[in-house]
mmCIF file of C-alpha atoms in Angstrom:
data_model
loop_
_atom_site.group_PDB
_atom_site.id
_atom_site.type_symbol
_atom_site.label_atom_id
_atom_site.label_comp_id
_atom_site.label_asym_id
_atom_site.label_seq_id
_atom_site.Cartn_x
_atom_site.Cartn_y
_atom_site.Cartn_z
ATOM 1 C CA UNK N 1 90.558 130.564 3.018
ATOM 2 C CA UNK N 2 90.523 128.421 6.411
ATOM 3 C CA UNK N 3 92.577 128.810 9.545
ATOM 4 C CA UNK N 4 93.407 125.023 8.819
ATOM 5 C CA UNK N 5 95.389 126.172 5.124
ATOM 6 C CA UNK N 6 96.693 129.193 6.745
ATOM 7 C CA UNK N 7 98.754 127.335 9.486
ATOM 8 C CA UNK N 8 99.672 124.316 6.465
ATOM 9 C CA UNK N 9 100.916 126.973 4.337
ATOM 10 C CA UNK N 10 103.528 128.554 7.141
ATOM 11 C CA UNK N 11 105.125 125.438 8.087
ATOM 12 C CA UNK N 12 105.711 124.551 4.467
ATOM 13 C CA UNK N 13 106.644 128.362 4.255
ATOM 14 C CA UNK N 14 109.016 127.423 6.980
ATOM 15 C CA UNK N 15 109.771 124.049 5.926
ATOM 16 C CA UNK N 16 111.070 125.651 3.066
ATOM 17 C CA UNK N 17 113.240 127.979 4.910
ATOM 18 C CA UNK N 18 115.129 126.133 6.948
ATOM 19 C CA UNK N 19 115.501 123.376 3.689
ATOM 20 C CA UNK N 20 117.169 127.306 2.219
ATOM 21 C CA UNK N 21 119.656 128.230 4.965
ATOM 22 C CA UNK N 22 120.478 124.379 5.633
ATOM 23 C CA UNK N 23 121.905 124.016 2.052
ATOM 24 C CA UNK N 24 123.701 126.651 2.331
ATOM 25 C CA UNK N 25 125.918 125.700 5.531
ATOM 26 C CA UNK N 26 129.237 123.803 4.725
ATOM 27 C CA UNK N 27 128.770 120.925 4.200
ATOM 28 C CA UNK N 28 130.518 118.582 8.017
ATOM 29 C CA UNK N 29 132.230 115.859 7.493
ATOM 30 C CA UNK N 30 131.104 112.548 8.813
ATOM 31 C CA UNK N 31 132.120 111.584 12.339
ATOM 32 C CA UNK N 32 133.927 109.022 10.762
ATOM 33 C CA UNK N 33 135.475 111.328 8.286
ATOM 34 C CA UNK N 34 136.513 113.670 11.900
ATOM 35 C CA UNK N 35 138.390 110.963 13.964
ATOM 36 C CA UNK N 36 140.603 109.669 10.707
ATOM 37 C CA UNK N 37 141.561 113.171 10.608
ATOM 38 C CA UNK N 38 144.689 114.751 12.458
ATOM 39 C CA UNK N 39 144.177 117.093 15.271
ATOM 40 C CA UNK N 40 145.087 120.796 13.398
ATOM 41 C CA UNK N 41 143.015 119.172 11.037
ATOM 42 C CA UNK N 42 139.963 119.378 13.513
ATOM 43 C CA UNK N 43 137.816 122.185 13.616
ATOM 44 C CA UNK N 44 135.544 123.528 16.827
ATOM 45 C CA UNK N 45 132.425 122.457 14.300
ATOM 46 C CA UNK N 46 134.262 119.240 14.081
ATOM 47 C CA UNK N 47 134.615 118.481 16.964
ATOM 48 C CA UNK N 48 131.359 119.490 18.438
ATOM 49 C CA UNK N 49 129.581 117.478 15.970
ATOM 50 C CA UNK N 50 131.616 113.931 16.762
ATOM 51 C CA UNK N 51 130.000 115.131 20.488
ATOM 52 C CA UNK N 52 126.729 115.194 18.847
ATOM 53 C CA UNK N 53 126.486 111.828 16.526
ATOM 54 C CA UNK N 54 128.240 110.250 19.260
ATOM 55 C CA UNK N 55 126.146 107.277 20.387
ATOM 56 C CA UNK N 56 127.387 106.696 23.709
ATOM 57 C CA UNK N 57 128.288 108.762 26.782
ATOM 58 C CA UNK N 58 131.791 105.869 26.459
ATOM 59 C CA UNK N 59 132.388 106.893 22.729
ATOM 60 C CA UNK N 60 132.462 110.779 23.751
ATOM 61 C CA UNK N 61 135.083 110.256 26.338
ATOM 62 C CA UNK N 62 136.911 108.545 24.276
ATOM 63 C CA UNK N 63 137.014 110.889 22.033
ATOM 64 C CA UNK N 64 137.623 113.453 24.105
ATOM 65 C CA UNK N 65 140.747 110.956 25.731
ATOM 66 C CA UNK N 66 142.065 111.100 22.955
ATOM 67 C CA UNK N 67 142.734 114.189 21.202
ATOM 68 C CA UNK N 68 144.521 114.868 24.544
ATOM 69 C CA UNK N 69 146.679 112.139 24.379
ATOM 70 C CA UNK N 70 147.562 114.082 20.312
ATOM 71 C CA UNK N 71 150.037 115.503 21.255
ATOM 72 C CA UNK N 72 149.195 117.109 17.527
ATOM 73 C CA UNK N 73 145.773 118.337 19.091
ATOM 74 C CA UNK N 74 145.765 123.033 19.602
ATOM 75 C CA UNK N 75 145.238 124.243 23.592
ATOM 76 C CA UNK N 76 141.659 125.918 22.213
ATOM 77 C CA UNK N 77 140.824 121.607 21.233
ATOM 78 C CA UNK N 78 142.484 120.112 24.631
ATOM 79 C CA UNK N 79 140.823 123.509 26.225
ATOM 80 C CA UNK N 80 137.284 121.980 25.151
ATOM 81 C CA UNK N 81 137.826 118.217 25.507
ATOM 82 C CA UNK N 82 139.252 119.287 28.718
ATOM 83 C CA UNK N 83 136.041 121.186 29.881
ATOM 84 C CA UNK N 84 133.746 118.295 28.760
ATOM 85 C CA UNK N 85 135.959 115.695 30.520
ATOM 86 C CA UNK N 86 135.424 118.183 33.768
ATOM 87 C CA UNK N 87 131.971 118.225 33.082
ATOM 88 C CA UNK N 88 131.166 113.809 32.671
ATOM 89 C CA UNK N 89 133.427 114.271 36.250
ATOM 90 C CA UNK N 90 129.800 115.644 38.384
ATOM 91 C CA UNK N 91 128.934 111.302 36.471
ATOM 92 C CA UNK N 92 130.875 109.823 38.715
ATOM 93 C CA UNK N 93 129.936 105.750 38.301
ATOM 94 C CA UNK N 94 129.661 106.127 34.356
ATOM 95 C CA UNK N 95 133.116 108.707 34.383
ATOM 96 C CA UNK N 96 134.936 105.556 36.481
ATOM 97 C CA UNK N 97 136.329 103.253 33.459
ATOM 98 C CA UNK N 98 137.863 106.337 31.943
ATOM 99 C CA UNK N 99 139.378 108.077 35.014
ATOM 100 C CA UNK N 100 142.713 106.996 35.171
ATOM 101 C CA UNK N 101 143.903 108.031 32.180
ATOM 102 C CA UNK N 102 141.943 111.403 32.541
ATOM 103 C CA UNK N 103 144.406 111.981 35.820
ATOM 104 C CA UNK N 104 147.574 110.677 33.402
ATOM 105 C CA UNK N 105 146.327 113.226 30.544
ATOM 106 C CA UNK N 106 145.878 115.496 32.997
ATOM 107 C CA UNK N 107 149.222 115.306 35.030
ATOM 108 C CA UNK N 108 151.184 115.671 30.878
ATOM 109 C CA UNK N 109 149.500 118.537 30.526
ATOM 110 C CA UNK N 110 150.105 119.830 33.454
ATOM 111 C CA UNK N 111 152.978 120.809 31.485
ATOM 112 C CA UNK N 112 152.543 121.841 28.084
ATOM 113 C CA UNK N 113 153.561 124.773 26.815
ATOM 114 C CA UNK N 114 150.543 127.242 26.513
ATOM 115 C CA UNK N 115 149.787 128.448 29.692
ATOM 116 C CA UNK N 116 146.276 128.489 30.100
ATOM 117 C CA UNK N 117 146.941 124.409 29.100
ATOM 118 C CA UNK N 118 148.689 124.594 32.471
ATOM 119 C CA UNK N 119 146.390 126.500 33.794
ATOM 120 C CA UNK N 120 142.885 124.146 33.305
ATOM 121 C CA UNK N 121 145.425 120.511 33.641
ATOM 122 C CA UNK N 122 146.379 121.971 36.893
ATOM 123 C CA UNK N 123 143.688 123.550 38.421
ATOM 124 C CA UNK N 124 141.690 120.422 37.731
ATOM 125 C CA UNK N 125 144.720 117.938 39.899
ATOM 126 C CA UNK N 126 144.189 119.561 42.302
ATOM 127 C CA UNK N 127 140.775 119.471 43.078
ATOM 128 C CA UNK N 128 141.269 115.630 42.255
ATOM 129 C CA UNK N 129 143.983 116.096 45.300
ATOM 130 C CA UNK N 130 146.368 114.379 42.774
ATOM 131 C CA UNK N 131 149.561 114.275 44.092
ATOM 132 C CA UNK N 132 151.560 114.942 41.251
ATOM 133 C CA UNK N 133 150.058 118.121 40.095
ATOM 134 C CA UNK N 134 151.165 119.155 44.271
ATOM 135 C CA UNK N 135 154.523 118.678 43.871
ATOM 136 C CA UNK N 136 154.331 120.497 40.629
ATOM 137 C CA UNK N 137 153.172 122.932 42.430
ATOM 138 C CA UNK N 138 155.193 122.765 45.162
ATOM 139 C CA UNK N 139 158.488 122.642 43.532
ATOM 140 C CA UNK N 140 157.313 126.191 41.850
ATOM 141 C CA UNK N 141 157.211 127.861 44.243
ATOM 142 C CA UNK N 142 159.809 126.233 45.883
ATOM 143 C CA UNK N 143 162.071 127.112 43.124
ATOM 144 C CA UNK N 144 163.152 123.645 42.412
ATOM 145 C CA UNK N 145 162.047 123.884 38.949
ATOM 146 C CA UNK N 146 160.677 126.253 36.291
ATOM 147 C CA UNK N 147 156.769 128.187 37.984
ATOM 148 C CA UNK N 148 154.388 126.349 35.602
ATOM 149 C CA UNK N 149 151.804 129.460 37.431
ATOM 150 C CA UNK N 150 152.107 133.510 38.357
ATOM 151 C CA UNK N 151 153.312 132.283 42.454
ATOM 152 C CA UNK N 152 149.615 132.986 43.722
ATOM 153 C CA UNK N 153 147.579 130.867 42.062
ATOM 154 C CA UNK N 154 149.755 127.706 42.254
ATOM 155 C CA UNK N 155 149.438 128.469 46.635
ATOM 156 C CA UNK N 156 146.242 128.367 46.125
ATOM 157 C CA UNK N 157 145.405 125.506 44.343
ATOM 158 C CA UNK N 158 147.495 124.307 46.531
ATOM 159 C CA UNK N 159 146.293 125.072 48.825
ATOM 160 C CA UNK N 160 142.879 122.751 48.299
ATOM 161 C CA UNK N 161 144.298 120.143 50.074
ATOM 162 C CA UNK N 162 143.564 120.760 53.410
ATOM 163 C CA UNK N 163 145.594 117.431 54.609
ATOM 164 C CA UNK N 164 147.818 117.669 52.764
ATOM 165 C CA UNK N 165 151.756 118.384 53.321
ATOM 166 C CA UNK N 166 151.989 121.862 51.998
ATOM 167 C CA UNK N 167 151.298 123.593 55.595
ATOM 168 C CA UNK N 168 155.737 123.670 56.683
ATOM 169 C CA UNK N 169 156.073 125.749 52.995
ATOM 170 C CA UNK N 170 152.821 128.029 53.538
ATOM 171 C CA UNK N 171 154.541 128.818 56.708
ATOM 172 C CA UNK N 172 157.481 129.809 55.357
ATOM 173 C CA UNK N 173 155.770 131.873 52.415
ATOM 174 C CA UNK N 174 154.434 133.888 54.971
ATOM 175 C CA UNK N 175 156.660 135.218 57.466
ATOM 176 C CA UNK N 176 159.352 135.766 53.737
ATOM 177 C CA UNK N 177 156.478 136.624 50.763
ATOM 178 C CA UNK N 178 155.033 139.263 49.700
ATOM 179 C CA UNK N 179 151.788 140.459 47.588
ATOM 180 C CA UNK N 180 149.207 138.017 46.973
ATOM 181 C CA UNK N 181 151.434 134.754 47.334
ATOM 182 C CA UNK N 182 151.228 135.775 50.917
ATOM 183 C CA UNK N 183 147.455 136.392 51.582
ATOM 184 C CA UNK N 184 146.559 133.371 50.178
ATOM 185 C CA UNK N 185 149.470 131.404 52.599
ATOM 186 C CA UNK N 186 147.599 133.075 55.374
ATOM 187 C CA UNK N 187 144.117 132.097 54.388
ATOM 188 C CA UNK N 188 146.070 127.587 54.188
ATOM 189 C CA UNK N 189 146.779 128.239 57.203
ATOM 190 C CA UNK N 190 143.744 128.194 58.311
ATOM 191 C CA UNK N 191 143.387 124.648 58.362
ATOM 192 C CA UNK N 192 146.922 123.529 59.992
ATOM 193 C CA UNK N 193 147.221 123.780 63.724
ATOM 194 C CA UNK N 194 150.928 124.770 64.012
ATOM 195 C CA UNK N 195 150.440 127.848 62.781
ATOM 196 C CA UNK N 196 149.060 129.571 65.845
ATOM 197 C CA UNK N 197 151.222 131.518 67.713
ATOM 198 C CA UNK N 198 152.688 132.673 64.039
ATOM 199 C CA UNK N 199 149.300 133.461 63.026
ATOM 200 C CA UNK N 200 148.276 135.550 66.760
ATOM 201 C CA UNK N 201 152.229 136.917 66.416
ATOM 202 C CA UNK N 202 151.604 138.421 62.575
ATOM 203 C CA UNK N 203 147.452 139.410 64.115
ATOM 204 C CA UNK N 204 149.436 141.863 66.492
ATOM 205 C CA UNK N 205 151.792 142.868 64.834
ATOM 206 C CA UNK N 206 151.620 146.516 64.502
ATOM 207 C CA UNK N 207 154.101 146.815 61.562
ATOM 208 C CA UNK N 208 152.437 144.553 59.553
ATOM 209 C CA UNK N 209 149.954 146.293 56.806
ATOM 210 C CA UNK N 210 146.109 146.338 58.277
ATOM 211 C CA UNK N 211 144.903 144.231 55.848
ATOM 212 C CA UNK N 212 147.225 141.450 56.578
ATOM 213 C CA UNK N 213 146.466 141.239 60.436
ATOM 214 C CA UNK N 214 143.428 141.493 59.125
ATOM 215 C CA UNK N 215 143.507 137.619 57.073
ATOM 216 C CA UNK N 216 145.478 136.585 59.867
ATOM 217 C CA UNK N 217 143.206 137.266 62.811
ATOM 218 C CA UNK N 218 140.377 135.099 60.350
ATOM 219 C CA UNK N 219 142.812 132.149 59.811
ATOM 220 C CA UNK N 220 143.529 131.821 63.754
ATOM 221 C CA UNK N 221 139.643 132.248 64.098
ATOM 222 C CA UNK N 222 139.019 129.114 61.523
ATOM 223 C CA UNK N 223 142.037 127.428 63.611
ATOM 224 C CA UNK N 224 142.061 128.295 67.697
ATOM 225 C CA UNK N 225 138.724 130.335 68.617
ATOM 226 C CA UNK N 226 139.762 130.515 71.954
ATOM 227 C CA UNK N 227 144.053 131.864 70.831
ATOM 228 C CA UNK N 228 141.676 134.129 68.472
ATOM 229 C CA UNK N 229 139.318 135.794 71.245
ATOM 230 C CA UNK N 230 143.518 136.715 73.282
ATOM 231 C CA UNK N 231 144.267 138.646 70.526
ATOM 232 C CA UNK N 232 140.489 139.904 70.170
ATOM 233 C CA UNK N 233 141.300 141.284 73.269
ATOM 234 C CA UNK N 234 144.066 143.168 72.667
ATOM 235 C CA UNK N 235 143.151 144.177 69.466
ATOM 236 C CA UNK N 236 139.412 146.151 70.833
ATOM 237 C CA UNK N 237 141.053 147.177 73.953
ATOM 238 C CA UNK N 238 144.169 149.231 72.955
ATOM 239 C CA UNK N 239 142.952 153.255 71.441
ATOM 240 C CA UNK N 240 146.302 152.860 69.694
ATOM 241 C CA UNK N 241 145.011 150.506 67.210
ATOM 242 C CA UNK N 242 143.454 150.474 63.591
ATOM 243 C CA UNK N 243 140.007 151.406 64.359
ATOM 244 C CA UNK N 244 139.294 148.737 60.977
ATOM 245 C CA UNK N 245 141.106 146.321 62.629
ATOM 246 C CA UNK N 246 139.251 146.726 65.932
ATOM 247 C CA UNK N 247 135.214 146.192 64.304
ATOM 248 C CA UNK N 248 137.053 143.313 62.546
ATOM 249 C CA UNK N 249 137.958 141.684 65.655
ATOM 250 C CA UNK N 250 134.664 142.430 67.579
ATOM 251 C CA UNK N 251 132.055 141.940 65.477
ATOM 252 C CA UNK N 252 134.353 138.305 64.863
ATOM 253 C CA UNK N 253 134.009 137.380 67.964
ATOM 254 C CA UNK N 254 130.458 138.147 68.346
ATOM 255 C CA UNK N 255 129.647 136.085 65.893
ATOM 256 C CA UNK N 256 132.292 133.431 67.332
ATOM 257 C CA UNK N 257 130.522 132.483 70.363
ATOM 258 C CA UNK N 258 133.801 129.914 72.011
ATOM 259 C CA UNK N 259 135.606 132.182 70.983
ATOM 260 C CA UNK N 260 132.483 135.118 72.432
ATOM 261 C CA UNK N 261 132.156 133.426 75.586
ATOM 262 C CA UNK N 262 136.482 132.600 76.041
ATOM 263 C CA UNK N 263 137.202 136.932 76.142
ATOM 264 C CA UNK N 264 133.114 137.723 78.301
ATOM 265 C CA UNK N 265 134.058 139.590 81.523
ATOM 266 C CA UNK N 266 133.472 141.863 83.503
ATOM 267 C CA UNK N 267 135.983 143.685 83.113
ATOM 268 C CA UNK N 268 136.330 142.951 78.699
ATOM 269 C CA UNK N 269 132.665 144.618 79.176
ATOM 270 C CA UNK N 270 134.355 148.249 80.818
ATOM 271 C CA UNK N 271 136.934 148.014 78.790
ATOM 272 C CA UNK N 272 134.363 147.628 75.695
ATOM 273 C CA UNK N 273 132.185 150.539 77.839
ATOM 274 C CA UNK N 274 135.314 152.908 77.714
ATOM 275 C CA UNK N 275 136.590 152.292 74.678
ATOM 276 C CA UNK N 276 133.254 153.219 72.938
ATOM 277 C CA UNK N 277 133.048 156.252 75.095
ATOM 278 C CA UNK N 278 136.155 157.113 73.599
ATOM 279 C CA UNK N 279 136.581 156.051 70.051
ATOM 280 C CA UNK N 280 135.653 158.537 67.961
ATOM 281 C CA UNK N 281 134.539 155.368 65.154
ATOM 282 C CA UNK N 282 131.201 155.220 64.903
ATOM 283 C CA UNK N 283 131.662 151.564 62.721
ATOM 284 C CA UNK N 284 133.153 150.358 66.670
ATOM 285 C CA UNK N 285 130.807 151.492 68.473
ATOM 286 C CA UNK N 286 127.301 149.328 66.535
ATOM 287 C CA UNK N 287 130.397 146.609 66.479
ATOM 288 C CA UNK N 288 130.420 147.255 70.445
ATOM 289 C CA UNK N 289 126.785 147.560 70.446
ATOM 290 C CA UNK N 290 126.371 144.380 68.468
ATOM 291 C CA UNK N 291 128.880 142.720 71.088
ATOM 292 C CA UNK N 292 126.035 143.668 73.495
ATOM 293 C CA UNK N 293 123.414 142.835 72.085
ATOM 294 C CA UNK N 294 125.071 138.929 71.333
ATOM 295 C CA UNK N 295 125.694 137.948 74.620
ATOM 296 C CA UNK N 296 123.064 139.665 76.445
ATOM 297 C CA UNK N 297 123.804 138.555 79.654
ATOM 298 C CA UNK N 298 125.766 139.490 82.711
ATOM 299 C CA UNK N 299 129.391 136.945 82.673
ATOM 300 C CA UNK N 300 130.045 135.887 85.743
ATOM 301 C CA UNK N 301 131.714 137.307 88.395
#
């Protein structure tokens, strides 16, 4: 038998095997049958079949939006539709005709009884900087409505809009809340120029947890490198301060040119020499050496 005959025999055997496998599968409903079915009868396989058989991008988007609009759709189908629509938004020109309806569907699903659907809807709304989604999260954090998401998640989503009006709420949370909610608020305040002194105060407060002070200090650095330099100077030269915090502060100064220039003078250099001789922290000694390497020239007197 020739090689060509062998290859042809293998091909026929493969085609026969694939044909038998396909025959054994349940017969899929046609797109027309699926469209006519109510959502509770619509399976994940049906939805995939719809999307594969959709003749155009536009028809696929229409199907997905109809699933979101159908109140009988299961949460699993809604989540799948949201995922596919979210991916489609990365084609903004093609998706533009559907964008307004997409936002409207997200606003409705933000109030869904299903927590996963709510989470995804509010996630997408805040990525779009949607005012309605932001207001829903803000009201939950303020206590004027039942929270739609865990407080820390709501704060993280709300903080995505750096130009929004949630800064007063974040300042309040930074002072009155605890745990992850407070941490998210402190991160958000890195974009708020009115929070500089609050962040400086928390960074310098020895009664606060080191992790909280470090987070406040990094947000302060992002907002005002020169004010951060003032705070960092006090932290680094204070022998009663936490060594980890001193190390973090000095490292941040060394790699922030504006802060390094603001803090670097003969008194600070002399203070670093004293700290290096006195401390037993290897990480702090290393940080001092790195600062010296980053600022090799003697500062002007």
